[in-house]
Coordinates of C-alpha atoms in Angstrom, one line a residue:
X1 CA 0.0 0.0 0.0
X2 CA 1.6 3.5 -1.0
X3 CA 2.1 5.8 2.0
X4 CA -0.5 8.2 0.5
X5 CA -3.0 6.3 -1.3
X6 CA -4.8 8.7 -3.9
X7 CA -8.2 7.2 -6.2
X8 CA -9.9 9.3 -8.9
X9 CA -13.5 9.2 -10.3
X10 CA -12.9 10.5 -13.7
X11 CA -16.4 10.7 -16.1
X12 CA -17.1 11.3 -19.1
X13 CA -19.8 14.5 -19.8
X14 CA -21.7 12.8 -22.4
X15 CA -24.9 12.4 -21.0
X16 CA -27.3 11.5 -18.0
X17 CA -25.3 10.4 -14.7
X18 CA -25.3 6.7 -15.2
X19 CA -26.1 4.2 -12.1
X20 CA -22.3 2.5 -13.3
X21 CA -20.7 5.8 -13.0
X22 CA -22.0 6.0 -9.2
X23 CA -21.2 2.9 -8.4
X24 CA -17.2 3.3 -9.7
X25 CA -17.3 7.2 -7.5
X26 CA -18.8 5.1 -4.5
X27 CA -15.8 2.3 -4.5
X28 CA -13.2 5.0 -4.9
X29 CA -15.0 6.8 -2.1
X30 CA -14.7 4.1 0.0
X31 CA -11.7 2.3 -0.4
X32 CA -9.8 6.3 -0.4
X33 CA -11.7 6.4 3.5
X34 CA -10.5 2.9 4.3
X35 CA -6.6 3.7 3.2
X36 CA -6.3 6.7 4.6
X37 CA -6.5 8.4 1.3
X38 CA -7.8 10.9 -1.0
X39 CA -10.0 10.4 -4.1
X40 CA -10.6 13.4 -6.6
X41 CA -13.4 13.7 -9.2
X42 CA -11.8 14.8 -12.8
X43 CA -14.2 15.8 -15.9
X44 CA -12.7 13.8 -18.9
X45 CA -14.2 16.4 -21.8
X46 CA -11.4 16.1 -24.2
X47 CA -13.8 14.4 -26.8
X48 CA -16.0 17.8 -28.0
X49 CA -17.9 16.2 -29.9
X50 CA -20.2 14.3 -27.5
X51 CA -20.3 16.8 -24.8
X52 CA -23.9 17.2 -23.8
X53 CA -24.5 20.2 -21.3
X54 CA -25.7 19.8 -18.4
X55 CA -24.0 16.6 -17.6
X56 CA -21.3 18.2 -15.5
X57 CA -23.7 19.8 -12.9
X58 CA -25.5 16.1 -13.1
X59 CA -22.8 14.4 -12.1
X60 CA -21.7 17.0 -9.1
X61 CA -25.7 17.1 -8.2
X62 CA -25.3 13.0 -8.6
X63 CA -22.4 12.8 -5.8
X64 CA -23.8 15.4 -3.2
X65 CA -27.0 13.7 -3.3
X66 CA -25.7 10.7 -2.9
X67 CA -23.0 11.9 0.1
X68 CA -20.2 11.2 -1.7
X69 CA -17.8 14.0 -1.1
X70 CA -14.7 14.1 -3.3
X71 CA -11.8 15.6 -2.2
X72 CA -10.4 17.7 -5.0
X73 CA -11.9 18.7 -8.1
X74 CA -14.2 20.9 -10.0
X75 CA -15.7 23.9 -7.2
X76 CA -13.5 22.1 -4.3
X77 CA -10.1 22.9 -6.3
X78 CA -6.8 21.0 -5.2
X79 CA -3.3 21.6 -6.3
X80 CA -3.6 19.1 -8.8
X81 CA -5.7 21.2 -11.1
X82 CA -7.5 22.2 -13.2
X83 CA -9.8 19.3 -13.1
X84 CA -11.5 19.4 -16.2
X85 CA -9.4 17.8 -19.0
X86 CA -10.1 20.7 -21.8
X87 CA -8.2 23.4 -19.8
X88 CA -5.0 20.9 -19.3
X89 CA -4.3 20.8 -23.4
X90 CA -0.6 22.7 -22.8
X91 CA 0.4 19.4 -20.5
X92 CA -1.0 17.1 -23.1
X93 CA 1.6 18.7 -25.7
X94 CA 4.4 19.3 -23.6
X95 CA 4.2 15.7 -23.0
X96 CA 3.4 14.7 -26.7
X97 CA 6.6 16.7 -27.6
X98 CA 8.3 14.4 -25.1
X99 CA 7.5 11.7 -27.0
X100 CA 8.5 13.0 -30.3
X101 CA 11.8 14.2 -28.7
X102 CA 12.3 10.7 -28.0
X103 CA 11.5 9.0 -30.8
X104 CA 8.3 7.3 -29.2
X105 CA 5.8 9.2 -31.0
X106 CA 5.8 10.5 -34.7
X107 CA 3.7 12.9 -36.7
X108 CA 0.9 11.1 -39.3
X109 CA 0.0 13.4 -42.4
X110 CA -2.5 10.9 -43.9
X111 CA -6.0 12.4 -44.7
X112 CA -9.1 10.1 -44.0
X113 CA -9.2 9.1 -47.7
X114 CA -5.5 7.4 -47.7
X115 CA -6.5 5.9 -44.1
X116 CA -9.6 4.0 -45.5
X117 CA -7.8 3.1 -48.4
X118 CA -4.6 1.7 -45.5
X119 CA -7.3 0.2 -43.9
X120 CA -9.3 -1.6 -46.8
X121 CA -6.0 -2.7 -47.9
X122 CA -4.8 -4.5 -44.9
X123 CA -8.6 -6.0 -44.3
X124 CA -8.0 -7.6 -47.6
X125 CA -4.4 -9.0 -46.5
X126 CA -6.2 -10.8 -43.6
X127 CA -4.6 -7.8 -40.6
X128 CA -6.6 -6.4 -38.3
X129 CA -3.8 -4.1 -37.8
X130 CA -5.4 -0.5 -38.4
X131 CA -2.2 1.3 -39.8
X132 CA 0.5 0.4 -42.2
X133 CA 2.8 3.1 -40.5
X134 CA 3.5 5.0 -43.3
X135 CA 4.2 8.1 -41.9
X136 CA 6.4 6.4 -39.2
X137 CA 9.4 6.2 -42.1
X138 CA 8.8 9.8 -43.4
X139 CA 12.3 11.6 -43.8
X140 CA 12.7 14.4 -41.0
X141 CA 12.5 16.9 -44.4
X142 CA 9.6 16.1 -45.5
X143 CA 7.9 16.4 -42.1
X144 CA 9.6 19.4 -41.6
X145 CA 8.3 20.9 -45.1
X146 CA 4.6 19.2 -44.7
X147 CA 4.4 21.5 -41.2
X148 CA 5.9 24.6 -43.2
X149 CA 2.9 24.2 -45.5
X150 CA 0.6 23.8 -42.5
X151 CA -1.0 20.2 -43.2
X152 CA -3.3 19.1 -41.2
X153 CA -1.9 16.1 -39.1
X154 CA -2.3 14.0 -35.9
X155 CA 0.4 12.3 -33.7
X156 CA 0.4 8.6 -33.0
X157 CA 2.5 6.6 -30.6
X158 CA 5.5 4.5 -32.0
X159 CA 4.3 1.0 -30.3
X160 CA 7.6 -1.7 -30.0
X161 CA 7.1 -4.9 -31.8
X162 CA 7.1 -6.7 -28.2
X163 CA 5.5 -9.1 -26.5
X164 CA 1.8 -7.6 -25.4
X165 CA 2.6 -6.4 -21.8
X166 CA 0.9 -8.5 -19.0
X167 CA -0.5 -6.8 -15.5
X168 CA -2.2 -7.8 -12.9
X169 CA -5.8 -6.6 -11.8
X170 CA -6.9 -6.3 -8.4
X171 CA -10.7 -7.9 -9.6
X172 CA -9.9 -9.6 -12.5
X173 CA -6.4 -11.0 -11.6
X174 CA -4.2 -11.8 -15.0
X175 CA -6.5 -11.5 -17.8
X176 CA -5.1 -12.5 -21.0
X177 CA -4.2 -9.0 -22.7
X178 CA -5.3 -7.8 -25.8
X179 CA -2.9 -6.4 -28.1
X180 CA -1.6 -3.4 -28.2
X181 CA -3.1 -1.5 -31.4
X182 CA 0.0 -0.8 -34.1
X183 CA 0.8 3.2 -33.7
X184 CA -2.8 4.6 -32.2
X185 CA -3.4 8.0 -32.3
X186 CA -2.7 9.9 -28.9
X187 CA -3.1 13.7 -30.2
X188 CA -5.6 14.3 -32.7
X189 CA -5.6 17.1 -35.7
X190 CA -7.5 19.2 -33.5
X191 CA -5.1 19.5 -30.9
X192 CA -7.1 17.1 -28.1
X193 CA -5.6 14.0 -26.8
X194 CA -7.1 10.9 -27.1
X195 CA -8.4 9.2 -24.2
X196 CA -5.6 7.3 -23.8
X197 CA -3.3 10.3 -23.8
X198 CA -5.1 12.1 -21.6
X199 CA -5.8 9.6 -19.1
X200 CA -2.3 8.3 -18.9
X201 CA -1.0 11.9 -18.5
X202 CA -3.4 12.7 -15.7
X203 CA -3.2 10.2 -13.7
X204 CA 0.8 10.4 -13.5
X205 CA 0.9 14.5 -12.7
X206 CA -2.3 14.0 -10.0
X207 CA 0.0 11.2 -8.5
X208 CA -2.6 8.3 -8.7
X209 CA -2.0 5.1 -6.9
X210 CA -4.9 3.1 -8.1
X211 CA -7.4 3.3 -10.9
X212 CA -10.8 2.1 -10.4
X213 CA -13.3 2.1 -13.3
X214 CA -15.1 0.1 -15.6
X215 CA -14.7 -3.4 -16.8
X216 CA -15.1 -2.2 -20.5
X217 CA -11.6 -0.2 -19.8
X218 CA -9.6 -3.7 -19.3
X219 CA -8.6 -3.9 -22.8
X220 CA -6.9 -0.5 -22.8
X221 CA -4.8 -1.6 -19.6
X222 CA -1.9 -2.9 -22.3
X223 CA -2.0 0.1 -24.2
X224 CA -1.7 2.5 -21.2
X225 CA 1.2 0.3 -19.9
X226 CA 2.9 1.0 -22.9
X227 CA 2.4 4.7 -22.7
X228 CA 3.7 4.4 -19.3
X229 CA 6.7 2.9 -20.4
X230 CA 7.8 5.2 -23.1
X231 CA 7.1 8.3 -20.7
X232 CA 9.3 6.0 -18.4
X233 CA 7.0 6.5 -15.5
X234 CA 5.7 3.9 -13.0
X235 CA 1.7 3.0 -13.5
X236 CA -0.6 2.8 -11.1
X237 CA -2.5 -0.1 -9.6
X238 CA -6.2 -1.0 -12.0
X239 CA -8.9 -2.4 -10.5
X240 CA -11.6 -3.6 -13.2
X241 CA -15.2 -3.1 -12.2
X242 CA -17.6 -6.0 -13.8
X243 CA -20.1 -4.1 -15.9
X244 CA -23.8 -3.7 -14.2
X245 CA -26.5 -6.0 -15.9
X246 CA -30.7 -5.6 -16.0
X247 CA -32.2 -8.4 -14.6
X248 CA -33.1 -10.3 -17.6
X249 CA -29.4 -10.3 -18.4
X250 CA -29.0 -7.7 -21.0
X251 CA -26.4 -4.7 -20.3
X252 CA -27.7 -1.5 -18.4
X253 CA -26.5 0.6 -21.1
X254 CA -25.6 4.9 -20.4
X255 CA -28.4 5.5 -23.8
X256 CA -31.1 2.5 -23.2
X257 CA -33.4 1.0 -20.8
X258 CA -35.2 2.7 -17.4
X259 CA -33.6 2.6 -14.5
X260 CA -30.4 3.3 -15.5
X261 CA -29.9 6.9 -14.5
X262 CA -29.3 8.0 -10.9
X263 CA -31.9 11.4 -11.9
X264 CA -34.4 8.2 -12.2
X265 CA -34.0 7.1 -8.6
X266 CA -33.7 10.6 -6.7
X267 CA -36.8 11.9 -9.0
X268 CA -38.8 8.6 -7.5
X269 CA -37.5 9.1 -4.2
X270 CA -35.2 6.4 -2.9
X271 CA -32.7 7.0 -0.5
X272 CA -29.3 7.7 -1.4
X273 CA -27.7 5.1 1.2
X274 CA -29.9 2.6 0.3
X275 CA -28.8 2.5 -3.8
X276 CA -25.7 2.9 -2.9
X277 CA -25.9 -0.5 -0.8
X278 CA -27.6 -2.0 -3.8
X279 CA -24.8 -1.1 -5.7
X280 CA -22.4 -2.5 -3.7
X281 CA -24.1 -6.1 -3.0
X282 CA -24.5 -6.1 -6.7
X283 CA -20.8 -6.6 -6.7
X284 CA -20.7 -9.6 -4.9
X285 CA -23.6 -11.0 -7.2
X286 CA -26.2 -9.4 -5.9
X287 CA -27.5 -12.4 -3.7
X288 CA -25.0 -12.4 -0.5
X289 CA -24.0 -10.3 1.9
X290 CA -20.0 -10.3 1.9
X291 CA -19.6 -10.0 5.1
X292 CA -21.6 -13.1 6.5
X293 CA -23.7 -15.9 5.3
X294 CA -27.5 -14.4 5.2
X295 CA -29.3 -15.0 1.9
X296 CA -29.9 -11.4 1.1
X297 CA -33.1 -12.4 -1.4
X298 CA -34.8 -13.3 2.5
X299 CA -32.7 -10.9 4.6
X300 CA -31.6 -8.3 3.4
X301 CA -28.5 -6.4 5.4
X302 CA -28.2 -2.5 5.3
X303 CA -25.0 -1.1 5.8
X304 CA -24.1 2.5 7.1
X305 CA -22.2 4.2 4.3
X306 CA -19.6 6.1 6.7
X307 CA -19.0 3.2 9.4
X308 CA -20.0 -0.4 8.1
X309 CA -19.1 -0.2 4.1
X310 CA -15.8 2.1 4.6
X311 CA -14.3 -0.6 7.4
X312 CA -15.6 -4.1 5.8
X313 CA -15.2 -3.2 2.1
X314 CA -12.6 -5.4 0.3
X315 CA -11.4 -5.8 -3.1
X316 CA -10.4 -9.1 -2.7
X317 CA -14.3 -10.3 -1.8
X318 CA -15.4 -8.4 -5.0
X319 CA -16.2 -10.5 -8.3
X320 CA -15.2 -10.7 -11.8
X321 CA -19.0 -11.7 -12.7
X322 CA -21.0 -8.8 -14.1
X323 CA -23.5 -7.4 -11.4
X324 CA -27.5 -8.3 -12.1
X325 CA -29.2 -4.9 -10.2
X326 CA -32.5 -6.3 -8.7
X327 CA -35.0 -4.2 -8.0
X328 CA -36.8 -6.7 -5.7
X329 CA -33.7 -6.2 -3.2
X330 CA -33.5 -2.4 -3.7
X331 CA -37.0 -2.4 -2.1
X332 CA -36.0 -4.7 0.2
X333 CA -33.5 -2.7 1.6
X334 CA -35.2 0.4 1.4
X335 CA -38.3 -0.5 3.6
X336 CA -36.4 -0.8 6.9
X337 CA -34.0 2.0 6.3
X338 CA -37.5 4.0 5.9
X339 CA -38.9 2.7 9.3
X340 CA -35.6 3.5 11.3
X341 CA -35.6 7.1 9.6
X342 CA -39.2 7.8 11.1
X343 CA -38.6 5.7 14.5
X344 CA -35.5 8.5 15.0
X345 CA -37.0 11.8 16.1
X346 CA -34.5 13.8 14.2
X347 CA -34.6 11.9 11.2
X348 CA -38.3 11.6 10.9
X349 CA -38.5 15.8 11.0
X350 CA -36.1 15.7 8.1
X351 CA -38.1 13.4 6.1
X352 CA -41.4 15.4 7.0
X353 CA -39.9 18.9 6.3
X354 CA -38.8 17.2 2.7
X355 CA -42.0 15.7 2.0
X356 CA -44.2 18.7 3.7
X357 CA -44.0 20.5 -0.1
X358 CA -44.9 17.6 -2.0
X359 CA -47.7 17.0 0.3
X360 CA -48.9 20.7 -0.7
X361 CA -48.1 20.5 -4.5
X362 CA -50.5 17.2 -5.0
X363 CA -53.3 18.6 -2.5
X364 CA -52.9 22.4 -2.5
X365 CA -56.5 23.0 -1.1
X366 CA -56.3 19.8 1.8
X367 CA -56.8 21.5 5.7
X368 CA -54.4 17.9 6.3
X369 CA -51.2 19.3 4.7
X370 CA -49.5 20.1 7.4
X371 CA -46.8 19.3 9.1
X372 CA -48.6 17.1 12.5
X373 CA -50.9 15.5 10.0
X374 CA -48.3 14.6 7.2
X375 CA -46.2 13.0 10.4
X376 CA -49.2 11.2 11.5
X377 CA -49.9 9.5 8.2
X378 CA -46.1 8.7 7.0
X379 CA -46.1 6.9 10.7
X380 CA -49.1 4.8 10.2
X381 CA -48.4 4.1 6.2
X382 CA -44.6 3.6 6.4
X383 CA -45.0 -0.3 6.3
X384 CA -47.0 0.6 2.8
X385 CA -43.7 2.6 1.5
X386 CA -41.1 1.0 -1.2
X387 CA -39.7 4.3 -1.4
X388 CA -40.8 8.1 0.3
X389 CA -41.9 9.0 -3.4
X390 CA -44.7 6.8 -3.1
X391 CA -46.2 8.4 -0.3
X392 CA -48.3 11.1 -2.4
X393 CA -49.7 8.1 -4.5
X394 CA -51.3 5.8 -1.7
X395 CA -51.9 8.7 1.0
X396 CA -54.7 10.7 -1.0
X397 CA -57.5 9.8 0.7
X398 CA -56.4 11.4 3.9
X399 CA -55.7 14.7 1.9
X400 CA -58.9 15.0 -0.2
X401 CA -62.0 12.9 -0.8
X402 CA -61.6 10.5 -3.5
X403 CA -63.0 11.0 -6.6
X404 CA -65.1 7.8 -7.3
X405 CA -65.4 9.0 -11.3
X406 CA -61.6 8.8 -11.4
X407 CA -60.8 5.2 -13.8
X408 CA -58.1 4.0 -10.7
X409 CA -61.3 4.4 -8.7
X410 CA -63.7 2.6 -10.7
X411 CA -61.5 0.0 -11.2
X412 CA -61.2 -0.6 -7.4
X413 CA -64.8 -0.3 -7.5
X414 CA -65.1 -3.1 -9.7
X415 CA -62.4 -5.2 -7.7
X416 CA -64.5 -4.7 -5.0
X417 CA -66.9 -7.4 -6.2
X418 CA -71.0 -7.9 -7.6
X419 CA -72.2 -8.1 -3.9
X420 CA -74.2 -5.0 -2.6
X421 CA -71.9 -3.0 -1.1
X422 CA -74.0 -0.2 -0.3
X423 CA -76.3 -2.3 2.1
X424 CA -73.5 -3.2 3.4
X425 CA -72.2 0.5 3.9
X426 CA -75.1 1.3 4.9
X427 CA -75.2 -1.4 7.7
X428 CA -71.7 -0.5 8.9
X429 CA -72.8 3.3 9.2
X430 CA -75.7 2.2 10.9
X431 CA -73.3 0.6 14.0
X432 CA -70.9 2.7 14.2
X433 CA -73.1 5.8 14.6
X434 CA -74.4 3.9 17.7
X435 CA -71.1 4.2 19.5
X436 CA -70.5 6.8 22.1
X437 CA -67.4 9.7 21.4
X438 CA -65.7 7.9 24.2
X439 CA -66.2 4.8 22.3
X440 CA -63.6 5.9 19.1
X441 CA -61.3 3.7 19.7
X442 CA -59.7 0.6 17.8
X443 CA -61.2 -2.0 20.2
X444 CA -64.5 -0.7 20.6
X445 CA -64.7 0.2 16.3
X446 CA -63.2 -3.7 16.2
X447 CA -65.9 -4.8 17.9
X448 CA -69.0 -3.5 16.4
X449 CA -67.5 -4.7 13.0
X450 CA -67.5 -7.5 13.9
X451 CA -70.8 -7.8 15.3
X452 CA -72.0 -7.2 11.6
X453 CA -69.7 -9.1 9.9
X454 CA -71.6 -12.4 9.1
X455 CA -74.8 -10.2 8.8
X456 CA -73.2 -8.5 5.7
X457 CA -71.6 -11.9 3.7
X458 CA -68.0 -12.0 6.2
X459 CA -65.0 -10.1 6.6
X460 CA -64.0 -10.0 3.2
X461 CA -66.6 -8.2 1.9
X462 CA -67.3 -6.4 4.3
X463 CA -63.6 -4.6 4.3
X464 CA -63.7 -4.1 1.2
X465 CA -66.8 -2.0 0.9
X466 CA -65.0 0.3 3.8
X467 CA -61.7 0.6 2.2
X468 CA -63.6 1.5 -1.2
X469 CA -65.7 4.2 0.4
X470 CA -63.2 5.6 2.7
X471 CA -60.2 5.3 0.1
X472 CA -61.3 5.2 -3.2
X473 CA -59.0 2.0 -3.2
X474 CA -58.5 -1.6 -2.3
X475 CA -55.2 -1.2 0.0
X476 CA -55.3 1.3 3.1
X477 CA -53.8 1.0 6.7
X478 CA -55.7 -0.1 9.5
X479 CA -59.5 0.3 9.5
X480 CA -59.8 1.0 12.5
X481 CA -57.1 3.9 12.5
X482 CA -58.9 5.1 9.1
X483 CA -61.8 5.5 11.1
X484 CA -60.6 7.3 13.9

């Protein structure tokens, strides 16, 4: 372990804050706690092209949300910086010119219309190769008099004809490398690095010990370690995260399929710790808990994020499998961490105070929105809640009458059943009106439904009718509480 162990998170602004992306900033975040270290979050924008705005503040928005508190970067600062890759272009060519000083690197005039014919060429001839290295042999003249007439050019990397370089991954162990591509770019005609470049560069001057990220970055790990060589610098540890999987199996890609976003899950209104416990048992197949033998599809274990993750969380116990996310277990884990929320005092004012405007945006005109009322019914539904943003959705009967015209309604209507329920009604009415104010209590409203209950076809039926009229619906909490 390095004396001063230093992580970085280091996303790519090119759309919506992906669950994968949390997920790499969370095990950097926790692992940089556990050492002793520092992690930093770095904006990898050199590609212009796919920039979508926006993303940047997502991403920051994403973290703080989440609790996950980087220690230098963008607003923060750090004497590593500038953070954002697109204002570190004079180190990216300082170092380039390195290269071409030492004969690592060398200056490529072909257009895109000599490439394609290079590369149609050397599909024919059975190589995969690329790049014939044409411009590799060019006489230092002719370079020098293809600048002086200012042609457009890029800079590629002078790869040795050596043995693919071998490494070791802290998830993955020794994967078999893939070759190093012959003489890839690393400084395009517009003056950007590639993301090779860039990366390799960055993570040397911000003195990074370990690089965690993405599975579908293992391939580059030969290419980076020959970058590393020809600068002559010593690379960093990689640790390899298994890409994140829907539950049917198929990739939870950063442009397709619901649920991949982190906007997704704030907007519905999970709790930060608990996706970012989903996240993490995801890792370790989703199914048990790595730190003991419970079946987490029956029990499932939450962990704090700054006390049980930071000391227990281990590398070692992570696995190469790709990670199934699902959503059965994010519930799962959700539910409890809800009911110790509202059984702490302190907690269960923050949660009010945060749902107290929501209350008032769905039911602007309810005397109930309040803040003693909206307690009161997040207490007595909580066992009802997957998530907090469900809580408008199955609480609107105690903020407004229900609308029995609504479709929902008349559905639940019809679910009620063919039997009479408004004899029924009527009968229940009818004995509960005979009970005294002091008699509005659950035991004494118990007993005088059931005193009916045969009378109006059993208990069954007989609930039902109640929850319909009082609720609009088929589900509700007690009763017995409804009533009172």
């Amino acid at each position: 372990m390095p004396p001063f162990p230093r992580l970085r998170f280091a996303p790519s602004p090119t759309g919506s804050f992906h669950l994968g992306g949390l997920r790499t900033a969370l095990f950097n975040h926790l692992l940089a706690r556990k050492w002793g270290g520092k992690w930093l979050l770095r904006i990898e924008d050199t590609d212009q092209t796919r920039l979508v705005e926006g993303s940047v503040d997502e991403i920051r928005s994403g973290l703080e949300w989440a609790g996950l508190n980087y220690d230098e970067g963008p607003v923060v600062g750090g004497k590593y910086g500038p953070y954002f890759q697109s204002q570190r272009l004079d180190l990216y060519h300082s170092h380039t010119a390195e290269l071409l000083k030492k004969d690592h690197a060398y200056r490529c005039f072909c257009n895109p219309a000599q490439l394609a014919e290079i590369r149609l060429r050397l599909v024919n001839n059975g190589s995969m190769a690329g790049y014939d290295r044409t411009c590799r042999t060019l006489e230092p003249e002719e370079v020098k008099h293809n600048l002086s007439l200012g042609k457009p050019h890029c800079i590629r990397l002078s790869t040795p004809d050596e043995p693919t370089p071998r490494f070791n991954d802290l998830v993955f162990g020794n994967p078999s490398p893939n070759p190093v591509p012959v003489d890839p770019i690393i400084l395009k005609s517009d003056g950007y690095p590639t993301y090779h470049l860039a990366n390799v560069v960055d993570d040397h001057a911000m003195e990074i010990t370990h690089v965690l990220r993405g599975e579908e970055w293992l391939p580059s790990v030969p290419l980076h370690l020959t970058l590393y060589s020809a600068f002559g610098w010593e690379p960093p540890q990689f640790a390899h995260l298994p890409l994140l999987l829907n539950e049917d199996g198929s990739k939870m890609s950063k442009r397709t399929g619901v649920g991949a976003f982190v906007s997704e899950y704030r907007e519905q209104g999970w709790e930060p710790e608990t996706l970012l416990n989903w996240l993490v048992l995801a890792g370790w197949g989703g199914r048990r808990d790595p730190y003991g033998n419970q079946d987490l599809a029956k029990t499932p274990v939450y962990l704090s994020i700054d006390e049980d993750l930071i000391e227990r969380f281990d590398l070692r116990n992570f696995t190469h499998r790709r990670s199934v996310l699902a959503p059965g277990l994010l519930a799962k884990l959700n539910r409890p961490h809800i009911h110790a929320k509202l059984s702490d005092p302190r907690e269960r004012r923050k949660i009010v105070e945060k749902m107290l405007p929501i209350v008032k945006s769905h039911f602007p005109d309810s005397p109930n929105a309040n803040y003693e009322f909206v307690e009161k019914a997040l207490l007595a539904l909580e066992h009802q809640l997957d998530k907090l943003g469900d809580f408008p959705s199955i609480s609107g009967y105690l903020f407004q009458e229900p609308d029995y015209n609504d479709p929902a309604v008349v559905m639940a209507k019809k679910a009620v059943g063919s039997f009479d329920s408004t004899a029924c009604l009527k009968r229940a009415q009818e004995e509960l009106a005979s009970l005294e104010d002091s008699q509005w209590t659950e035991p004494e409203i118990k007993r005088a439904l059931d005193g009916i209950k045969q009378e109006v076809g059993g208990t069954k039926k007989l609930m039902s009718a109640l929850r319909y009229a009082l609720t609009g619906g088929k589900v509700c909490f007690s009763l017995q509480i409804s009533a009172g």
